[in-house]
XYZ file of C-alpha atoms in Angstrom:
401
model
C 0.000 0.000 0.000
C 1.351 3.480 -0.919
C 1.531 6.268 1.028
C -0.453 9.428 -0.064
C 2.721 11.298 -0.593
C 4.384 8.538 -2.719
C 1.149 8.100 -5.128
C 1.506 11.975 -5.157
C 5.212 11.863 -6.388
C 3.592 9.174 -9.142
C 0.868 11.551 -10.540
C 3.347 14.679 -10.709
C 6.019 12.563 -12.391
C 3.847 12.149 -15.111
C 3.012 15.441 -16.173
C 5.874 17.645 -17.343
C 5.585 21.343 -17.755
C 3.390 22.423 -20.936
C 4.929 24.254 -23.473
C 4.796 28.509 -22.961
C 2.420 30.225 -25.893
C 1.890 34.037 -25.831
C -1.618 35.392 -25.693
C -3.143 39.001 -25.846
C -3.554 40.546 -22.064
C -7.396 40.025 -22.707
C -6.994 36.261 -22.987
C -4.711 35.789 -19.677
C -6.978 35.840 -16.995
C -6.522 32.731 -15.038
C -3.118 31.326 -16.529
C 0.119 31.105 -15.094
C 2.851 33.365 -15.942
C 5.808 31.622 -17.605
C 8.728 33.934 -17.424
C 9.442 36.638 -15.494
C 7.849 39.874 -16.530
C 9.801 43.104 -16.171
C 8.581 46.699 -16.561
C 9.088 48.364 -19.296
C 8.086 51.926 -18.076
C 8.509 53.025 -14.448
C 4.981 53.542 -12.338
C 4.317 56.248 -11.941
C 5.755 57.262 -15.476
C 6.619 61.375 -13.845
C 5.756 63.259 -10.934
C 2.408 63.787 -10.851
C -0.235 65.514 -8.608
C -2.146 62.757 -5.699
C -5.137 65.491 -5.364
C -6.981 68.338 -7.416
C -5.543 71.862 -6.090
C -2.693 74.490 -6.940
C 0.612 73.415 -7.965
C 2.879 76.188 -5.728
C 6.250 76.635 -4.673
C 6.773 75.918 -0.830
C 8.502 79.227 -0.307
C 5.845 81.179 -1.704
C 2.614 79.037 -0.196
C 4.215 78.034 3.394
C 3.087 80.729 5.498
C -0.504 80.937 4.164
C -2.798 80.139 6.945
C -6.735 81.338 7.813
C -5.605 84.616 9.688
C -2.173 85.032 6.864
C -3.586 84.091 3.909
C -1.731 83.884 0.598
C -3.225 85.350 -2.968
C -1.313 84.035 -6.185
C -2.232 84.684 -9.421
C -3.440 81.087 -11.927
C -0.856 81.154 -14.310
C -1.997 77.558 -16.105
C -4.460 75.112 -15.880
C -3.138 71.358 -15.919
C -5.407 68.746 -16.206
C -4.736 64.888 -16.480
C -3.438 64.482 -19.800
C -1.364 67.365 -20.513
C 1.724 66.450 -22.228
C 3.000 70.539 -22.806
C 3.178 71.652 -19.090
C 4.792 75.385 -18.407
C 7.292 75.928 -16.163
C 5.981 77.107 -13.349
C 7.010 80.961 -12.552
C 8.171 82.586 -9.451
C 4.449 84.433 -8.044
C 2.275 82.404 -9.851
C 0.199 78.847 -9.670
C -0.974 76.309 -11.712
C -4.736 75.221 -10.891
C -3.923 70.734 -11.481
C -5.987 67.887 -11.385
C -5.136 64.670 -10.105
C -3.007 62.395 -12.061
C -1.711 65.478 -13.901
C 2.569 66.104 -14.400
C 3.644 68.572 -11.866
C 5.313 71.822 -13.388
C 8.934 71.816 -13.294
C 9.403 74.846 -10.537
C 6.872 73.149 -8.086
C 7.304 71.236 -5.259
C 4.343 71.075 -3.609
C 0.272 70.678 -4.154
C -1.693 72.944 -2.572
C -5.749 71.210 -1.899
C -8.433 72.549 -3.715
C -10.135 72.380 0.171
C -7.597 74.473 1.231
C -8.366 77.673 -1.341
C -11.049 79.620 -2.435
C -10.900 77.892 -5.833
C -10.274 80.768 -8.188
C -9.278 79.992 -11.549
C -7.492 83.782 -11.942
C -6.313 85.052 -8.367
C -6.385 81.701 -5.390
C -6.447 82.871 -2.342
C -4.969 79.926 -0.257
C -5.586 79.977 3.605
C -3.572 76.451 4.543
C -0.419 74.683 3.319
C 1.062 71.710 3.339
C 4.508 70.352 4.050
C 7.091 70.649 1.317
C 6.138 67.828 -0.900
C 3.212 66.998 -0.062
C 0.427 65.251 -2.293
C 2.890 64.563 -5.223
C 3.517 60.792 -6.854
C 6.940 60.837 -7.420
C 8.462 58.759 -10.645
C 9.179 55.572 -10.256
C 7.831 55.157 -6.706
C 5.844 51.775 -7.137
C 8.053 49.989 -9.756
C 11.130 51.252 -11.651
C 11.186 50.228 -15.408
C 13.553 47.393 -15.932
C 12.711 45.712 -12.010
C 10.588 42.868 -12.080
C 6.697 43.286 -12.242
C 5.891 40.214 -12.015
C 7.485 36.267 -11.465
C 6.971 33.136 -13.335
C 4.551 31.339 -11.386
C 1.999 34.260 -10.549
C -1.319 33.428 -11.315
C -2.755 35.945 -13.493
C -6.168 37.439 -12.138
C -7.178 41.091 -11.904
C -4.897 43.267 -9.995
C -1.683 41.084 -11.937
C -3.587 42.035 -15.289
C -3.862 45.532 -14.416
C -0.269 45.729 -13.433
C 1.100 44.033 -16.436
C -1.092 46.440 -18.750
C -0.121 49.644 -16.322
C 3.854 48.383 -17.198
C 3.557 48.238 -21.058
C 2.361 45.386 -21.857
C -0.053 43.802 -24.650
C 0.899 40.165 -24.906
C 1.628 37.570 -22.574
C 3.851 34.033 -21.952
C 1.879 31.543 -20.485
C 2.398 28.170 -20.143
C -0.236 26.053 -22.762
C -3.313 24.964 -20.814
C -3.965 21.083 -20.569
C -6.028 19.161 -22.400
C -7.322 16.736 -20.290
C -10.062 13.732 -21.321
C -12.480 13.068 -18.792
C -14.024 9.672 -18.134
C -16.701 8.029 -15.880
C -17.114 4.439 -15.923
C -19.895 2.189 -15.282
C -23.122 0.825 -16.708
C -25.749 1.451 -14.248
C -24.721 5.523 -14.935
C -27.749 7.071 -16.674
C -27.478 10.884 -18.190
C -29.029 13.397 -15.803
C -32.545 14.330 -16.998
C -33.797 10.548 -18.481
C -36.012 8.220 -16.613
C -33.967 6.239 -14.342
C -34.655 2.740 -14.395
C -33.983 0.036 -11.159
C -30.327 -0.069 -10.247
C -29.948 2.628 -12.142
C -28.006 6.558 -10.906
C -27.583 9.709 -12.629
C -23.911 10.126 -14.061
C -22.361 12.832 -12.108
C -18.826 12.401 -11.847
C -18.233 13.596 -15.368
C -19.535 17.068 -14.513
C -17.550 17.211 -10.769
C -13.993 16.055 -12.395
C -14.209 17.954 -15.774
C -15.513 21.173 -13.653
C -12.602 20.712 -11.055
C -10.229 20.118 -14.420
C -11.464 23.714 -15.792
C -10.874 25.431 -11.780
C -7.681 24.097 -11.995
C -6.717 25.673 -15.072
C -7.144 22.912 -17.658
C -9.392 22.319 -20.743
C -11.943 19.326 -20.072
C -13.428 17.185 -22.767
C -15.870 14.310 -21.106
C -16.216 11.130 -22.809
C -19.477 9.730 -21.781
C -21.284 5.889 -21.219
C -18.176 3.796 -23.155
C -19.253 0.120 -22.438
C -18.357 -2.097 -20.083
C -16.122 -4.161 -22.580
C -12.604 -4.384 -22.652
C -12.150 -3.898 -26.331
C -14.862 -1.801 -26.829
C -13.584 0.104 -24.226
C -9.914 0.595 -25.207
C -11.202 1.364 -28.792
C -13.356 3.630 -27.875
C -10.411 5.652 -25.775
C -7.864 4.985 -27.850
C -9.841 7.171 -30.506
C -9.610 10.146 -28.171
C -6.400 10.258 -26.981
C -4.677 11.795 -29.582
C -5.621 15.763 -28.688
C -5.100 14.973 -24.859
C -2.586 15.544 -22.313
C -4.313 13.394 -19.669
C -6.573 11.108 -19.335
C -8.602 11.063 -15.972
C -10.949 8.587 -15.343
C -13.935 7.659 -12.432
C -14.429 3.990 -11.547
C -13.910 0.537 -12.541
C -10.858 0.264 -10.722
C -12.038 -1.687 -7.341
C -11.232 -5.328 -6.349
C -14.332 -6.510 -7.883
C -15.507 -7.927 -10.880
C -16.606 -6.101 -14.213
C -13.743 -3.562 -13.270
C -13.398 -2.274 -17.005
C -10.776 0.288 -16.327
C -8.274 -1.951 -14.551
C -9.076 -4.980 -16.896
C -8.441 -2.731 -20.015
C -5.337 -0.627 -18.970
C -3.720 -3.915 -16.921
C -3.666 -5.834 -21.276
C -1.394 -2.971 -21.593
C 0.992 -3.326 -19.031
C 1.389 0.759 -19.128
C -0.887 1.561 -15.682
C -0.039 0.362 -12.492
C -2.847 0.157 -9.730
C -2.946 -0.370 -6.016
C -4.317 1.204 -2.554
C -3.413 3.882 -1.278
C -3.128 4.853 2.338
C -6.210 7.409 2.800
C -10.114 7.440 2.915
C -11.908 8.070 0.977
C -10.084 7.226 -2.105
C -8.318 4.034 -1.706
C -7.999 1.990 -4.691
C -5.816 4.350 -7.168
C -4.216 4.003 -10.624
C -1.569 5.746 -12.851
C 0.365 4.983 -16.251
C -0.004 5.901 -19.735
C -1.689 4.346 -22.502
C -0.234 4.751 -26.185
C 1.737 7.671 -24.504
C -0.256 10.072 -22.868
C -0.628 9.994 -19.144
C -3.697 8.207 -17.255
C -4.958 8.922 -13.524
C -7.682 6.433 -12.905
C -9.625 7.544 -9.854
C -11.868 5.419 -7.734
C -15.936 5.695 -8.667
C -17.414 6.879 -5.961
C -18.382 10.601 -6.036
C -16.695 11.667 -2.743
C -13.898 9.217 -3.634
C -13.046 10.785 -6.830
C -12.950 14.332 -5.842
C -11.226 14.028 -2.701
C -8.410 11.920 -5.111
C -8.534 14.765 -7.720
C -7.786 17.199 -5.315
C -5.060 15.320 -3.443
C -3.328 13.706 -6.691
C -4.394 15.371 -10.178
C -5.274 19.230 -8.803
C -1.793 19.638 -7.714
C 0.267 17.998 -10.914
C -1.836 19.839 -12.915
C -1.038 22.825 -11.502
C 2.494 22.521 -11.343
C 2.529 21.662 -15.214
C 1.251 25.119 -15.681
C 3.628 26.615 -13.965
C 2.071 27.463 -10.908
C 5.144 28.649 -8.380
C 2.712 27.000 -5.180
C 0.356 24.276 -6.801
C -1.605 22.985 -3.723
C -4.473 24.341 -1.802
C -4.476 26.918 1.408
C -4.150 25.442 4.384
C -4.704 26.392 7.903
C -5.311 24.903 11.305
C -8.578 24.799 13.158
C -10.304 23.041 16.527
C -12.703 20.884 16.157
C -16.628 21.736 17.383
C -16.874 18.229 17.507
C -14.622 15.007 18.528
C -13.574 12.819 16.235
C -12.416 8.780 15.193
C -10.493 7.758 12.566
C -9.258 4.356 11.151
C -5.746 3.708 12.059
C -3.388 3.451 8.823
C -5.463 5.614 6.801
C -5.355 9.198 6.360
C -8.412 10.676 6.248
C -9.646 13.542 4.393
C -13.224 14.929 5.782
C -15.460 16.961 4.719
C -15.866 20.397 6.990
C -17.214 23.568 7.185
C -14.413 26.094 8.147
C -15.203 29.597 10.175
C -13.350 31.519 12.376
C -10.456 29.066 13.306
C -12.969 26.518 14.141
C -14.289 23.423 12.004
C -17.061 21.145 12.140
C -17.674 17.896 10.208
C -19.901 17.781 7.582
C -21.513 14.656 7.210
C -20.200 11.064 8.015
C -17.025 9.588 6.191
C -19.072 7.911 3.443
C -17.934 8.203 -0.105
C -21.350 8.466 -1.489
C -22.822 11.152 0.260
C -22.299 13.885 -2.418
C -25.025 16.542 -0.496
C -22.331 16.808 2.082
C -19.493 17.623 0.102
C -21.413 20.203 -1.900
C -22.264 21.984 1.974
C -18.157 21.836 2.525
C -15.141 24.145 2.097
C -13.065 22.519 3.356
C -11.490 18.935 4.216
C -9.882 18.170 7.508
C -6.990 16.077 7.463
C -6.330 13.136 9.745
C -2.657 11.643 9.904
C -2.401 7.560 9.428
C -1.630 7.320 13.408
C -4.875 9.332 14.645
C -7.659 7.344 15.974
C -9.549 9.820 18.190
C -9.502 13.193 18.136
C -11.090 15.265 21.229
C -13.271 18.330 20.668
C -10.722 21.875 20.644
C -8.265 19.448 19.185
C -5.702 21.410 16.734
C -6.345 20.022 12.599
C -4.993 20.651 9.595
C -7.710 22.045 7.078
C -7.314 21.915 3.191
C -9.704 24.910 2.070
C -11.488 23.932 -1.028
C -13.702 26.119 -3.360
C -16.959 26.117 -4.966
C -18.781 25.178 -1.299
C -22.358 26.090 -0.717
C -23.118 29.207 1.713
């Protein structure tokens, strides 16, 4: 029986990095930087004004106050935009805007809220310190320094940054194509009549949605019989377009077990149990080349494995510089017993450093995982655990408020 860690090392080994394409800055949301990204223009670009007011010297505005107030005349008017600024002359403003280049000759902005607001003569009846309210060049990011490192996830505020810097295209790392497969013949598409013995195939939907979260590109391949030929035939005809193949079921100690009996002719995917719960019986190889995760059936099962095995290798083939889920600690509302040898991995609701179970430890009860967001983690040597007792909590999306 492997341990979780060494059927992780298996599923990551198989997966090497995907190959970096550039795409427009439109297109990057949620992909993974490739290289590093440096700036090519400095932020901000040139001294510019942080509030609407009077660009002034300090020597000529310092004294102004409500009982000494100070009357200059409005020389210019600079608003954002302005790329022919005058110099700014001894006895004189400029009336600025935010955002707007400070006149060479000023070193300070006055507040509108501190004037009368003239556009010809300002009277201004409060100053600031020398310097105040100005953006100096370069301040956030220098051009040349590094905006932003392969390995950052790229959602809004990285986006924004990498337009504010200069620029329009992107390196990314490819996304994966990954083939999606649920197994087994009592499975019945969602919305027919459901005959006896028969359930409604759902974990086509909950891995090829968890594929897409995770960055990749899913493509399900739905009700492929229950026959070894048929069955490699039928896959074999996919695989060409795919960088993985993940698939639910058929890989228990039982009979009519079409995934093992299929991919075992080949001699290319190894199975065996892992030490955890849910998710014990586990599989990995390749078939004509392309990597396989096989994944036991049950729903529970085969997210819980998805998340500890596939989530992470997938991630780390895109480049991601910390592939695995947030984790924090928590105390338990509740106690609880585990089986000894197994790691388990519960479903919880997280809140406020404290975490409750949700549900029992059954692998079919799919209602409860949908109410988590979270799963608690129980080492192999834990049996009992009392309530207030310290637990490691993997926070997962997509839960239910």
């Amino acid at each position: 029986m492997r341990t979780v860690e060494e059927h992780q090392a298996v599923v990551r080994g198989l997966l090497a990095p995907l190959p970096i394409e550039d795409v427009p800055l439109g297109a990057a949301a949620g992909r993974v930087l490739a290289a590093d990204l440096p700036a090519l223009v400095s932020l901000p670009g040139f001294t510019n004004s942080a509030m609407d007011g009077y660009a002034a010297r300090h020597a000529e505005v310092g004294t102004a106050g409500e009982a000494t107030p100070v009357r200059l005349r409005v020389a210019a008017d600079i608003p954002a935009g302005r790329s022919d600024v005058p110099v700014l002359e001894p006895g004189t403003v400029h009336r600025i805007m935010t955002g707007a280049p400070l006149p060479a000759g000023a070193d300070v902005v006055v507040p509108v809220e501190r004037t009368d607001g003239a556009t010809d003569v300002v009277t201004i009846t409060g100053s600031p310190a020398v310097g105040a309210h100005l953006r100096h060049t370069g301040e956030d990011i220098r051009a040349g320094e590094i905006a932003l490192r392969a390995g950052t996830p790229l959602g809004a505020a990285q986006l924004g940054l990498a337009a504010a810097v200069g620029h329009a295209v992107l390196p990314v790392r490819r996304r994966p194509r990954v083939l999606v497969l649920s197994t087994g013949s009592e499975l019945v598409e969602p919305g027919r009549p459901l005959l006896p013995g028969q359930i409604y195939e759902s974990n086509s939907v909950l891995l090829a949605t968890a594929v897409e979260a995770a960055g990749g590109e899913a493509r399900t391949l739905h009700f492929v019989p229950d026959d070894v030929e048929q069955f490699l035939t039928a896959v074999r005809a996919e695989l060409a377009d795919a960088d993985l193949l993940v698939t639910s079921g058929g890989v228990s100690a039982g009979a009519y077990e079409v995934v093992k009996d299929a991919f075992r002719e080949l001699g290319t995917v190894e199975f065996g149990k892992v030490a955890m719960q849910p998710g014990g019986p586990q599989g990995a190889g390749t078939v004509d080349g392309v990597p396989v995760v096989t994944l036991p059936g049950n729903p529970v099962s085969s997210f819980v494995s998805f998340e500890v095995f596939v989530r992470p290798a997938l991630r780390r083939a895109l480049g991601h510089s910390d592939p695995d889920r947030l984790r924090t600690t928590a105390r338990l509302t509740t106690p609880l017993r585990s089986p000894a040898g197994r790691r388990q991995f519960l479903r919880g609701r997280f809140d406020a450093g404290s975490v409750s179970q949700v549900g029992g430890p059954g692998s079919h009860l799919v209602a409860h995982l949908a109410r988590a967001n979270c799963l608690v983690v129980i080492p192999e040597d834990v049996t009992e655990l009392p309530t207030g007792a310290e637990v490691t909590v993997v926070l997962i999306e997509g839960a239910l408020q």
